[in-house]
Amino acid sequence: VTLGSGATYSEAYSVVVSGTDVYITGYENNGTNDVAKLWKNGVATSLTDGTKKASGISTYVFGSDVYVAGSESNGSKQVAKIWKNGVATSLTNGSNNAEAYSIFVK
């Protein structure tokens, strides 16, 4: 399965299967920055707007909620983030480099 447009590079870091759905998390470069992405059954959703470097690293599906852990640049540092159903929450304040590598919900 090809992820991304193929015009630039993309990487996948996490694959989760829930029922008949396949979720893949990673990033796709937009020609300038890496855009955090979530692919569901091959259809991409951008988690970031592409103005800063970002990546999704880990995925977890709990019921109808989809969680992604990763990071997004604030210009000089990487900020650890989680996305729940596409809505971002910063885990760090951006004063130091940080990334979230895993997520689990109970």
PDB file of N, CA, C and O in Angstrom, residues 22-86:
ATOM      1  N   VAL A  22      -7.946  -0.215   9.304  1.00  0.00           N
ATOM      2  CA  VAL A  22      -6.500  -0.186   9.483  1.00  0.00           C
ATOM      3  C   VAL A  22      -6.074   1.270   9.617  1.00  0.00           C
ATOM      4  O   VAL A  22      -6.361   2.093   8.741  1.00  0.00           O
ATOM      5  N   TYR A  23      -5.410   1.586  10.732  1.00  0.00           N
ATOM      6  CA  TYR A  23      -4.934   2.942  11.012  1.00  0.00           C
ATOM      7  C   TYR A  23      -3.418   2.943  10.945  1.00  0.00           C
ATOM      8  O   TYR A  23      -2.757   2.081  11.531  1.00  0.00           O
ATOM      9  N   ILE A  24      -2.860   3.922  10.242  1.00  0.00           N
ATOM     10  CA  ILE A  24      -1.416   4.066  10.120  1.00  0.00           C
ATOM     11  C   ILE A  24      -1.059   5.505  10.465  1.00  0.00           C
ATOM     12  O   ILE A  24      -1.701   6.441   9.996  1.00  0.00           O
ATOM     13  N   THR A  25      -0.041   5.657  11.282  1.00  0.00           N
ATOM     14  CA  THR A  25       0.398   6.976  11.706  1.00  0.00           C
ATOM     15  C   THR A  25       1.820   7.216  11.249  1.00  0.00           C
ATOM     16  O   THR A  25       2.645   6.310  11.262  1.00  0.00           O
ATOM     17  N   GLY A  26       2.117   8.453  10.850  1.00  0.00           N
ATOM     18  CA  GLY A  26       3.453   8.834  10.448  1.00  0.00           C
ATOM     19  C   GLY A  26       3.466  10.273   9.989  1.00  0.00           C
ATOM     20  O   GLY A  26       2.862  11.138  10.607  1.00  0.00           O
ATOM     21  N   TYR A  27       4.143  10.503   8.860  1.00  0.00           N
ATOM     22  CA  TYR A  27       4.164  11.843   8.301  1.00  0.00           C
ATOM     23  C   TYR A  27       4.327  11.782   6.793  1.00  0.00           C
ATOM     24  O   TYR A  27       4.744  10.764   6.238  1.00  0.00           O
ATOM     25  N   GLU A  28       4.001  12.876   6.149  1.00  0.00           N
ATOM     26  CA  GLU A  28       4.241  13.054   4.723  1.00  0.00           C
ATOM     27  C   GLU A  28       4.823  14.442   4.528  1.00  0.00           C
ATOM     28  O   GLU A  28       4.291  15.422   5.068  1.00  0.00           O
ATOM     29  N   ASN A  29       5.901  14.541   3.788  1.00  0.00           N
ATOM     30  CA  ASN A  29       6.515  15.829   3.531  1.00  0.00           C
ATOM     31  C   ASN A  29       5.695  16.600   2.505  1.00  0.00           C
ATOM     32  O   ASN A  29       5.229  16.022   1.519  1.00  0.00           O
ATOM     33  N   ASN A  30       5.502  17.900   2.727  1.00  0.00           N
ATOM     34  CA  ASN A  30       4.731  18.735   1.804  1.00  0.00           C
ATOM     35  C   ASN A  30       5.624  19.555   0.873  1.00  0.00           C
ATOM     36  O   ASN A  30       5.160  20.478   0.217  1.00  0.00           O
ATOM     37  N   GLY A  31       6.909  19.213   0.827  1.00  0.00           N
ATOM     38  CA  GLY A  31       7.866  19.961   0.024  1.00  0.00           C
ATOM     39  C   GLY A  31       8.682  20.918   0.864  1.00  0.00           C
ATOM     40  O   GLY A  31       9.758  21.336   0.468  1.00  0.00           O
ATOM     41  N   THR A  32       8.157  21.254   2.050  1.00  0.00           N
ATOM     42  CA  THR A  32       8.850  22.142   2.979  1.00  0.00           C
ATOM     43  C   THR A  32       8.994  21.512   4.358  1.00  0.00           C
ATOM     44  O   THR A  32      10.054  21.532   4.949  1.00  0.00           O
ATOM     45  N   ASN A  33       7.904  20.954   4.869  1.00  0.00           N
ATOM     46  CA  ASN A  33       7.878  20.384   6.212  1.00  0.00           C
ATOM     47  C   ASN A  33       7.240  19.003   6.208  1.00  0.00           C
ATOM     48  O   ASN A  33       6.501  18.654   5.291  1.00  0.00           O
ATOM     49  N   ASP A  34       7.508  18.257   7.277  1.00  0.00           N
ATOM     50  CA  ASP A  34       6.835  16.981   7.495  1.00  0.00           C
ATOM     51  C   ASP A  34       5.500  17.259   8.178  1.00  0.00           C
ATOM     52  O   ASP A  34       5.448  17.963   9.184  1.00  0.00           O
ATOM     53  N   VAL A  35       4.423  16.724   7.624  1.00  0.00           N
ATOM     54  CA  VAL A  35       3.070  16.925   8.143  1.00  0.00           C
ATOM     55  C   VAL A  35       2.642  15.642   8.845  1.00  0.00           C
ATOM     56  O   VAL A  35       2.657  14.564   8.242  1.00  0.00           O
ATOM     57  N   ALA A  36       2.266  15.738  10.124  1.00  0.00           N
ATOM     58  CA  ALA A  36       1.779  14.567  10.858  1.00  0.00           C
ATOM     59  C   ALA A  36       0.499  14.073  10.189  1.00  0.00           C
ATOM     60  O   ALA A  36      -0.393  14.860   9.878  1.00  0.00           O
ATOM     61  N   LYS A  37       0.421  12.755   9.974  1.00  0.00           N
ATOM     62  CA  LYS A  37      -0.723  12.176   9.261  1.00  0.00           C
ATOM     63  C   LYS A  37      -1.255  10.951   9.986  1.00  0.00           C
ATOM     64  O   LYS A  37      -0.524  10.215  10.640  1.00  0.00           O
ATOM     65  N   LEU A  38      -2.535  10.746   9.773  1.00  0.00           N
ATOM     66  CA  LEU A  38      -3.202   9.509  10.168  1.00  0.00           C
ATOM     67  C   LEU A  38      -3.923   9.006   8.932  1.00  0.00           C
ATOM     68  O   LEU A  38      -4.723   9.733   8.340  1.00  0.00           O
ATOM     69  N   TRP A  39      -3.596   7.789   8.518  1.00  0.00           N
ATOM     70  CA  TRP A  39      -4.289   7.158   7.401  1.00  0.00           C
ATOM     71  C   TRP A  39      -5.260   6.126   7.966  1.00  0.00           C
ATOM     72  O   TRP A  39      -4.881   5.282   8.765  1.00  0.00           O
ATOM     73  N   LYS A  40      -6.509   6.208   7.568  1.00  0.00           N
ATOM     74  CA  LYS A  40      -7.495   5.200   7.938  1.00  0.00           C
ATOM     75  C   LYS A  40      -7.919   4.522   6.644  1.00  0.00           C
ATOM     76  O   LYS A  40      -8.460   5.176   5.741  1.00  0.00           O
ATOM     77  N   ASN A  41      -7.640   3.240   6.554  1.00  0.00           N
ATOM     78  CA  ASN A  41      -7.950   2.468   5.342  1.00  0.00           C
ATOM     79  C   ASN A  41      -7.396   3.145   4.089  1.00  0.00           C
ATOM     80  O   ASN A  41      -8.030   3.165   3.044  1.00  0.00           O
ATOM     81  N   GLY A  42      -6.198   3.731   4.224  1.00  0.00           N
ATOM     82  CA  GLY A  42      -5.509   4.348   3.100  1.00  0.00           C
ATOM     83  C   GLY A  42      -5.866   5.787   2.823  1.00  0.00           C
ATOM     84  O   GLY A  42      -5.265   6.429   1.965  1.00  0.00           O
ATOM     85  N   VAL A  43      -6.850   6.339   3.546  1.00  0.00           N
ATOM     86  CA  VAL A  43      -7.266   7.730   3.340  1.00  0.00           C
ATOM     87  C   VAL A  43      -6.594   8.603   4.400  1.00  0.00           C
ATOM     88  O   VAL A  43      -6.751   8.366   5.603  1.00  0.00           O
ATOM     89  N   ALA A  44      -5.850   9.610   3.943  1.00  0.00           N
ATOM     90  CA  ALA A  44      -5.061  10.447   4.846  1.00  0.00           C
ATOM     91  C   ALA A  44      -5.868  11.566   5.476  1.00  0.00           C
ATOM     92  O   ALA A  44      -6.728  12.168   4.836  1.00  0.00           O
ATOM     93  N   THR A  45      -5.548  11.825   6.749  1.00  0.00           N
ATOM     94  CA  THR A  45      -6.007  13.006   7.461  1.00  0.00           C
ATOM     95  C   THR A  45      -4.766  13.700   7.995  1.00  0.00           C
ATOM     96  O   THR A  45      -3.938  13.063   8.664  1.00  0.00           O
ATOM     97  N   SER A  46      -4.612  14.981   7.694  1.00  0.00           N
ATOM     98  CA  SER A  46      -3.493  15.753   8.241  1.00  0.00           C
ATOM     99  C   SER A  46      -3.815  16.137   9.677  1.00  0.00           C
ATOM    100  O   SER A  46      -4.887  16.675   9.956  1.00  0.00           O
ATOM    101  N   LEU A  47      -2.884  15.874  10.571  1.00  0.00           N
ATOM    102  CA  LEU A  47      -3.051  16.261  11.970  1.00  0.00           C
ATOM    103  C   LEU A  47      -2.477  17.644  12.228  1.00  0.00           C
ATOM    104  O   LEU A  47      -2.805  18.277  13.235  1.00  0.00           O
ATOM    105  N   THR A  48      -1.607  18.118  11.337  1.00  0.00           N
ATOM    106  CA  THR A  48      -1.012  19.447  11.448  1.00  0.00           C
ATOM    107  C   THR A  48      -1.186  20.176  10.125  1.00  0.00           C
ATOM    108  O   THR A  48      -1.476  19.560   9.096  1.00  0.00           O
ATOM    109  N   ASP A  49      -0.973  21.495  10.148  1.00  0.00           N
ATOM    110  CA  ASP A  49      -1.244  22.303   8.950  1.00  0.00           C
ATOM    111  C   ASP A  49      -0.071  22.393   7.970  1.00  0.00           C
ATOM    112  O   ASP A  49      -0.199  22.996   6.910  1.00  0.00           O
ATOM    113  N   GLY A  50       1.076  21.819   8.318  1.00  0.00           N
ATOM    114  CA  GLY A  50       2.203  21.797   7.395  1.00  0.00           C
ATOM    115  C   GLY A  50       3.111  22.996   7.456  1.00  0.00           C
ATOM    116  O   GLY A  50       4.061  23.090   6.693  1.00  0.00           O
ATOM    117  N   THR A  51       2.855  23.932   8.365  1.00  0.00           N
ATOM    118  CA  THR A  51       3.719  25.102   8.481  1.00  0.00           C
ATOM    119  C   THR A  51       4.931  24.841   9.371  1.00  0.00           C
ATOM    120  O   THR A  51       5.881  25.620   9.361  1.00  0.00           O
ATOM    121  N   LYS A  52       4.895  23.742  10.143  1.00  0.00           N
ATOM    122  CA  LYS A  52       5.995  23.370  11.027  1.00  0.00           C
ATOM    123  C   LYS A  52       6.207  21.863  10.926  1.00  0.00           C
ATOM    124  O   LYS A  52       5.276  21.109  10.653  1.00  0.00           O
ATOM    125  N   LYS A  53       7.422  21.415  11.172  1.00  0.00           N
ATOM    126  CA  LYS A  53       7.751  19.987  11.125  1.00  0.00           C
ATOM    127  C   LYS A  53       6.984  19.240  12.212  1.00  0.00           C
ATOM    128  O   LYS A  53       6.950  19.657  13.370  1.00  0.00           O
ATOM    129  N   ALA A  54       6.363  18.122  11.832  1.00  0.00           N
ATOM    130  CA  ALA A  54       5.581  17.330  12.788  1.00  0.00           C
ATOM    131  C   ALA A  54       5.534  15.874  12.352  1.00  0.00           C
ATOM    132  O   ALA A  54       5.767  15.557  11.187  1.00  0.00           O
ATOM    133  N   SER A  55       5.222  15.008  13.304  1.00  0.00           N
ATOM    134  CA  SER A  55       5.093  13.591  12.994  1.00  0.00           C
ATOM    135  C   SER A  55       4.193  12.905  14.008  1.00  0.00           C
ATOM    136  O   SER A  55       4.239  13.216  15.193  1.00  0.00           O
ATOM    137  N   GLY A  56       3.375  11.986  13.532  1.00  0.00           N
ATOM    138  CA  GLY A  56       2.638  11.080  14.396  1.00  0.00           C
ATOM    139  C   GLY A  56       3.480   9.822  14.557  1.00  0.00           C
ATOM    140  O   GLY A  56       4.040   9.330  13.569  1.00  0.00           O
ATOM    141  N   ILE A  57       3.592   9.308  15.764  1.00  0.00           N
ATOM    142  CA  ILE A  57       4.494   8.184  16.006  1.00  0.00           C
ATOM    143  C   ILE A  57       3.764   6.930  16.471  1.00  0.00           C
ATOM    144  O   ILE A  57       4.131   5.822  16.114  1.00  0.00           O
ATOM    145  N   SER A  58       2.715   7.089  17.241  1.00  0.00           N
ATOM    146  CA  SER A  58       2.008   5.937  17.799  1.00  0.00           C
ATOM    147  C   SER A  58       0.504   6.170  17.717  1.00  0.00           C
ATOM    148  O   SER A  58       0.036   7.297  17.859  1.00  0.00           O
ATOM    149  N   THR A  59      -0.243   5.095  17.504  1.00  0.00           N
ATOM    150  CA  THR A  59      -1.703   5.173  17.390  1.00  0.00           C
ATOM    151  C   THR A  59      -2.355   4.194  18.353  1.00  0.00           C
ATOM    152  O   THR A  59      -1.843   3.099  18.573  1.00  0.00           O
ATOM    153  N   TYR A  60      -3.492   4.593  18.898  1.00  0.00           N
ATOM    154  CA  TYR A  60      -4.291   3.696  19.712  1.00  0.00           C
ATOM    155  C   TYR A  60      -5.761   3.985  19.427  1.00  0.00           C
ATOM    156  O   TYR A  60      -6.165   5.156  19.364  1.00  0.00           O
ATOM    157  N   VAL A  61      -6.544   2.951  19.239  1.00  0.00           N
ATOM    158  CA  VAL A  61      -7.980   3.101  18.997  1.00  0.00           C
ATOM    159  C   VAL A  61      -8.715   2.534  20.199  1.00  0.00           C
ATOM    160  O   VAL A  61      -8.462   1.405  20.621  1.00  0.00           O
ATOM    161  N   PHE A  62      -9.624   3.331  20.763  1.00  0.00           N
ATOM    162  CA  PHE A  62     -10.413   2.925  21.922  1.00  0.00           C
ATOM    163  C   PHE A  62     -11.861   3.272  21.632  1.00  0.00           C
ATOM    164  O   PHE A  62     -12.237   4.445  21.610  1.00  0.00           O
ATOM    165  N   GLY A  63     -12.664   2.271  21.332  1.00  0.00           N
ATOM    166  CA  GLY A  63     -14.043   2.527  20.932  1.00  0.00           C
ATOM    167  C   GLY A  63     -14.056   3.296  19.624  1.00  0.00           C
ATOM    168  O   GLY A  63     -13.423   2.911  18.654  1.00  0.00           O
ATOM    169  N   SER A  64     -14.732   4.435  19.613  1.00  0.00           N
ATOM    170  CA  SER A  64     -14.776   5.269  18.402  1.00  0.00           C
ATOM    171  C   SER A  64     -13.726   6.372  18.415  1.00  0.00           C
ATOM    172  O   SER A  64     -13.674   7.188  17.495  1.00  0.00           O
ATOM    173  N   ASP A  65     -12.883   6.405  19.445  1.00  0.00           N
ATOM    174  CA  ASP A  65     -11.853   7.434  19.559  1.00  0.00           C
ATOM    175  C   ASP A  65     -10.517   6.934  19.022  1.00  0.00           C
ATOM    176  O   ASP A  65     -10.114   5.803  19.285  1.00  0.00           O
ATOM    177  N   VAL A  66      -9.831   7.815  18.285  1.00  0.00           N
ATOM    178  CA  VAL A  66      -8.513   7.494  17.735  1.00  0.00           C
ATOM    179  C   VAL A  66      -7.511   8.469  18.336  1.00  0.00           C
ATOM    180  O   VAL A  66      -7.683   9.697  18.240  1.00  0.00           O
ATOM    181  N   TYR A  67      -6.478   7.917  18.965  1.00  0.00           N
ATOM    182  CA  TYR A  67      -5.446   8.707  19.624  1.00  0.00           C
ATOM    183  C   TYR A  67      -4.132   8.560  18.868  1.00  0.00           C
ATOM    184  O   TYR A  67      -3.783   7.456  18.430  1.00  0.00           O
ATOM    185  N   VAL A  68      -3.406   9.657  18.731  1.00  0.00           N
ATOM    186  CA  VAL A  68      -2.093   9.640  18.096  1.00  0.00           C
ATOM    187  C   VAL A  68      -1.129  10.386  19.012  1.00  0.00           C
ATOM    188  O   VAL A  68      -1.446  11.468  19.515  1.00  0.00           O
ATOM    189  N   ALA A  69       0.043   9.821  19.227  1.00  0.00           N
ATOM    190  CA  ALA A  69       1.117  10.482  19.972  1.00  0.00           C
ATOM    191  C   ALA A  69       2.200  10.874  18.985  1.00  0.00           C
ATOM    192  O   ALA A  69       2.453  10.162  18.008  1.00  0.00           O
ATOM    193  N   GLY A  70       2.849  12.005  19.232  1.00  0.00           N
ATOM    194  CA  GLY A  70       3.915  12.448  18.349  1.00  0.00           C
ATOM    195  C   GLY A  70       4.458  13.787  18.780  1.00  0.00           C
ATOM    196  O   GLY A  70       4.541  14.085  19.967  1.00  0.00           O
ATOM    197  N   SER A  71       4.809  14.632  17.797  1.00  0.00           N
ATOM    198  CA  SER A  71       5.372  15.934  18.122  1.00  0.00           C
ATOM    199  C   SER A  71       5.179  16.912  16.969  1.00  0.00           C
ATOM    200  O   SER A  71       4.922  16.517  15.831  1.00  0.00           O
ATOM    201  N   GLU A  72       5.311  18.192  17.315  1.00  0.00           N
ATOM    202  CA  GLU A  72       5.274  19.261  16.323  1.00  0.00           C
ATOM    203  C   GLU A  72       6.258  20.339  16.759  1.00  0.00           C
ATOM    204  O   GLU A  72       6.339  20.676  17.944  1.00  0.00           O
ATOM    205  N   SER A  73       6.985  20.903  15.825  1.00  0.00           N
ATOM    206  CA  SER A  73       7.954  21.948  16.120  1.00  0.00           C
ATOM    207  C   SER A  73       7.244  23.242  16.509  1.00  0.00           C
ATOM    208  O   SER A  73       6.186  23.572  15.974  1.00  0.00           O
ATOM    209  N   ASN A  74       7.854  23.984  17.429  1.00  0.00           N
ATOM    210  CA  ASN A  74       7.359  25.324  17.743  1.00  0.00           C
ATOM    211  C   ASN A  74       8.243  26.379  17.081  1.00  0.00           C
ATOM    212  O   ASN A  74       8.157  27.551  17.391  1.00  0.00           O
ATOM    213  N   GLY A  75       9.108  25.947  16.197  1.00  0.00           N
ATOM    214  CA  GLY A  75      10.048  26.826  15.513  1.00  0.00           C
ATOM    215  C   GLY A  75      11.479  26.525  15.886  1.00  0.00           C
ATOM    216  O   GLY A  75      12.364  26.521  15.043  1.00  0.00           O
ATOM    217  N   SER A  76      11.725  26.240  17.171  1.00  0.00           N
ATOM    218  CA  SER A  76      13.080  25.919  17.610  1.00  0.00           C
ATOM    219  C   SER A  76      13.166  24.603  18.375  1.00  0.00           C
ATOM    220  O   SER A  76      14.222  23.994  18.442  1.00  0.00           O
ATOM    221  N   LYS A  77      12.077  24.141  18.938  1.00  0.00           N
ATOM    222  CA  LYS A  77      12.046  22.898  19.720  1.00  0.00           C
ATOM    223  C   LYS A  77      10.866  22.038  19.279  1.00  0.00           C
ATOM    224  O   LYS A  77       9.871  22.543  18.772  1.00  0.00           O
ATOM    225  N   GLN A  78      10.978  20.731  19.510  1.00  0.00           N
ATOM    226  CA  GLN A  78       9.863  19.817  19.272  1.00  0.00           C
ATOM    227  C   GLN A  78       9.004  19.764  20.530  1.00  0.00           C
ATOM    228  O   GLN A  78       9.514  19.612  21.634  1.00  0.00           O
ATOM    229  N   VAL A  79       7.687  19.900  20.357  1.00  0.00           N
ATOM    230  CA  VAL A  79       6.726  19.845  21.456  1.00  0.00           C
ATOM    231  C   VAL A  79       6.008  18.505  21.392  1.00  0.00           C
ATOM    232  O   VAL A  79       5.439  18.148  20.352  1.00  0.00           O
ATOM    233  N   ALA A  80       6.031  17.739  22.486  1.00  0.00           N
ATOM    234  CA  ALA A  80       5.307  16.465  22.544  1.00  0.00           C
ATOM    235  C   ALA A  80       3.812  16.753  22.500  1.00  0.00           C
ATOM    236  O   ALA A  80       3.324  17.657  23.186  1.00  0.00           O
ATOM    237  N   LYS A  81       3.085  15.980  21.680  1.00  0.00           N
ATOM    238  CA  LYS A  81       1.648  16.203  21.521  1.00  0.00           C
ATOM    239  C   LYS A  81       0.908  14.873  21.454  1.00  0.00           C
ATOM    240  O   LYS A  81       1.467  13.853  21.074  1.00  0.00           O
ATOM    241  N   ILE A  82      -0.377  14.955  21.791  1.00  0.00           N
ATOM    242  CA  ILE A  82      -1.308  13.876  21.473  1.00  0.00           C
ATOM    243  C   ILE A  82      -2.458  14.500  20.707  1.00  0.00           C
ATOM    244  O   ILE A  82      -2.785  15.678  20.889  1.00  0.00           O
ATOM    245  N   TRP A  83      -3.026  13.711  19.828  1.00  0.00           N
ATOM    246  CA  TRP A  83      -4.223  14.114  19.096  1.00  0.00           C
ATOM    247  C   TRP A  83      -5.305  13.104  19.429  1.00  0.00           C
ATOM    248  O   TRP A  83      -5.087  11.897  19.343  1.00  0.00           O
ATOM    249  N   LYS A  84      -6.470  13.581  19.832  1.00  0.00           N
ATOM    250  CA  LYS A  84      -7.637  12.721  20.044  1.00  0.00           C
ATOM    251  C   LYS A  84      -8.651  13.129  19.000  1.00  0.00           C
ATOM    252  O   LYS A  84      -9.111  14.274  18.986  1.00  0.00           O
ATOM    253  N   ASN A  85      -8.945  12.199  18.093  1.00  0.00           N
ATOM    254  CA  ASN A  85      -9.874  12.472  16.991  1.00  0.00           C
ATOM    255  C   ASN A  85      -9.478  13.735  16.225  1.00  0.00           C
ATOM    256  O   ASN A  85     -10.325  14.529  15.816  1.00  0.00           O
ATOM    257  N   GLY A  86      -8.169  13.922  16.054  1.00  0.00           N
ATOM    258  CA  GLY A  86      -7.648  15.035  15.273  1.00  0.00           C
ATOM    259  C   GLY A  86      -7.433  16.333  16.023  1.00  0.00           C
ATOM    260  O   GLY A  86      -6.900  17.285  15.471  1.00  0.00           O
TER     261      GLY A  86
END
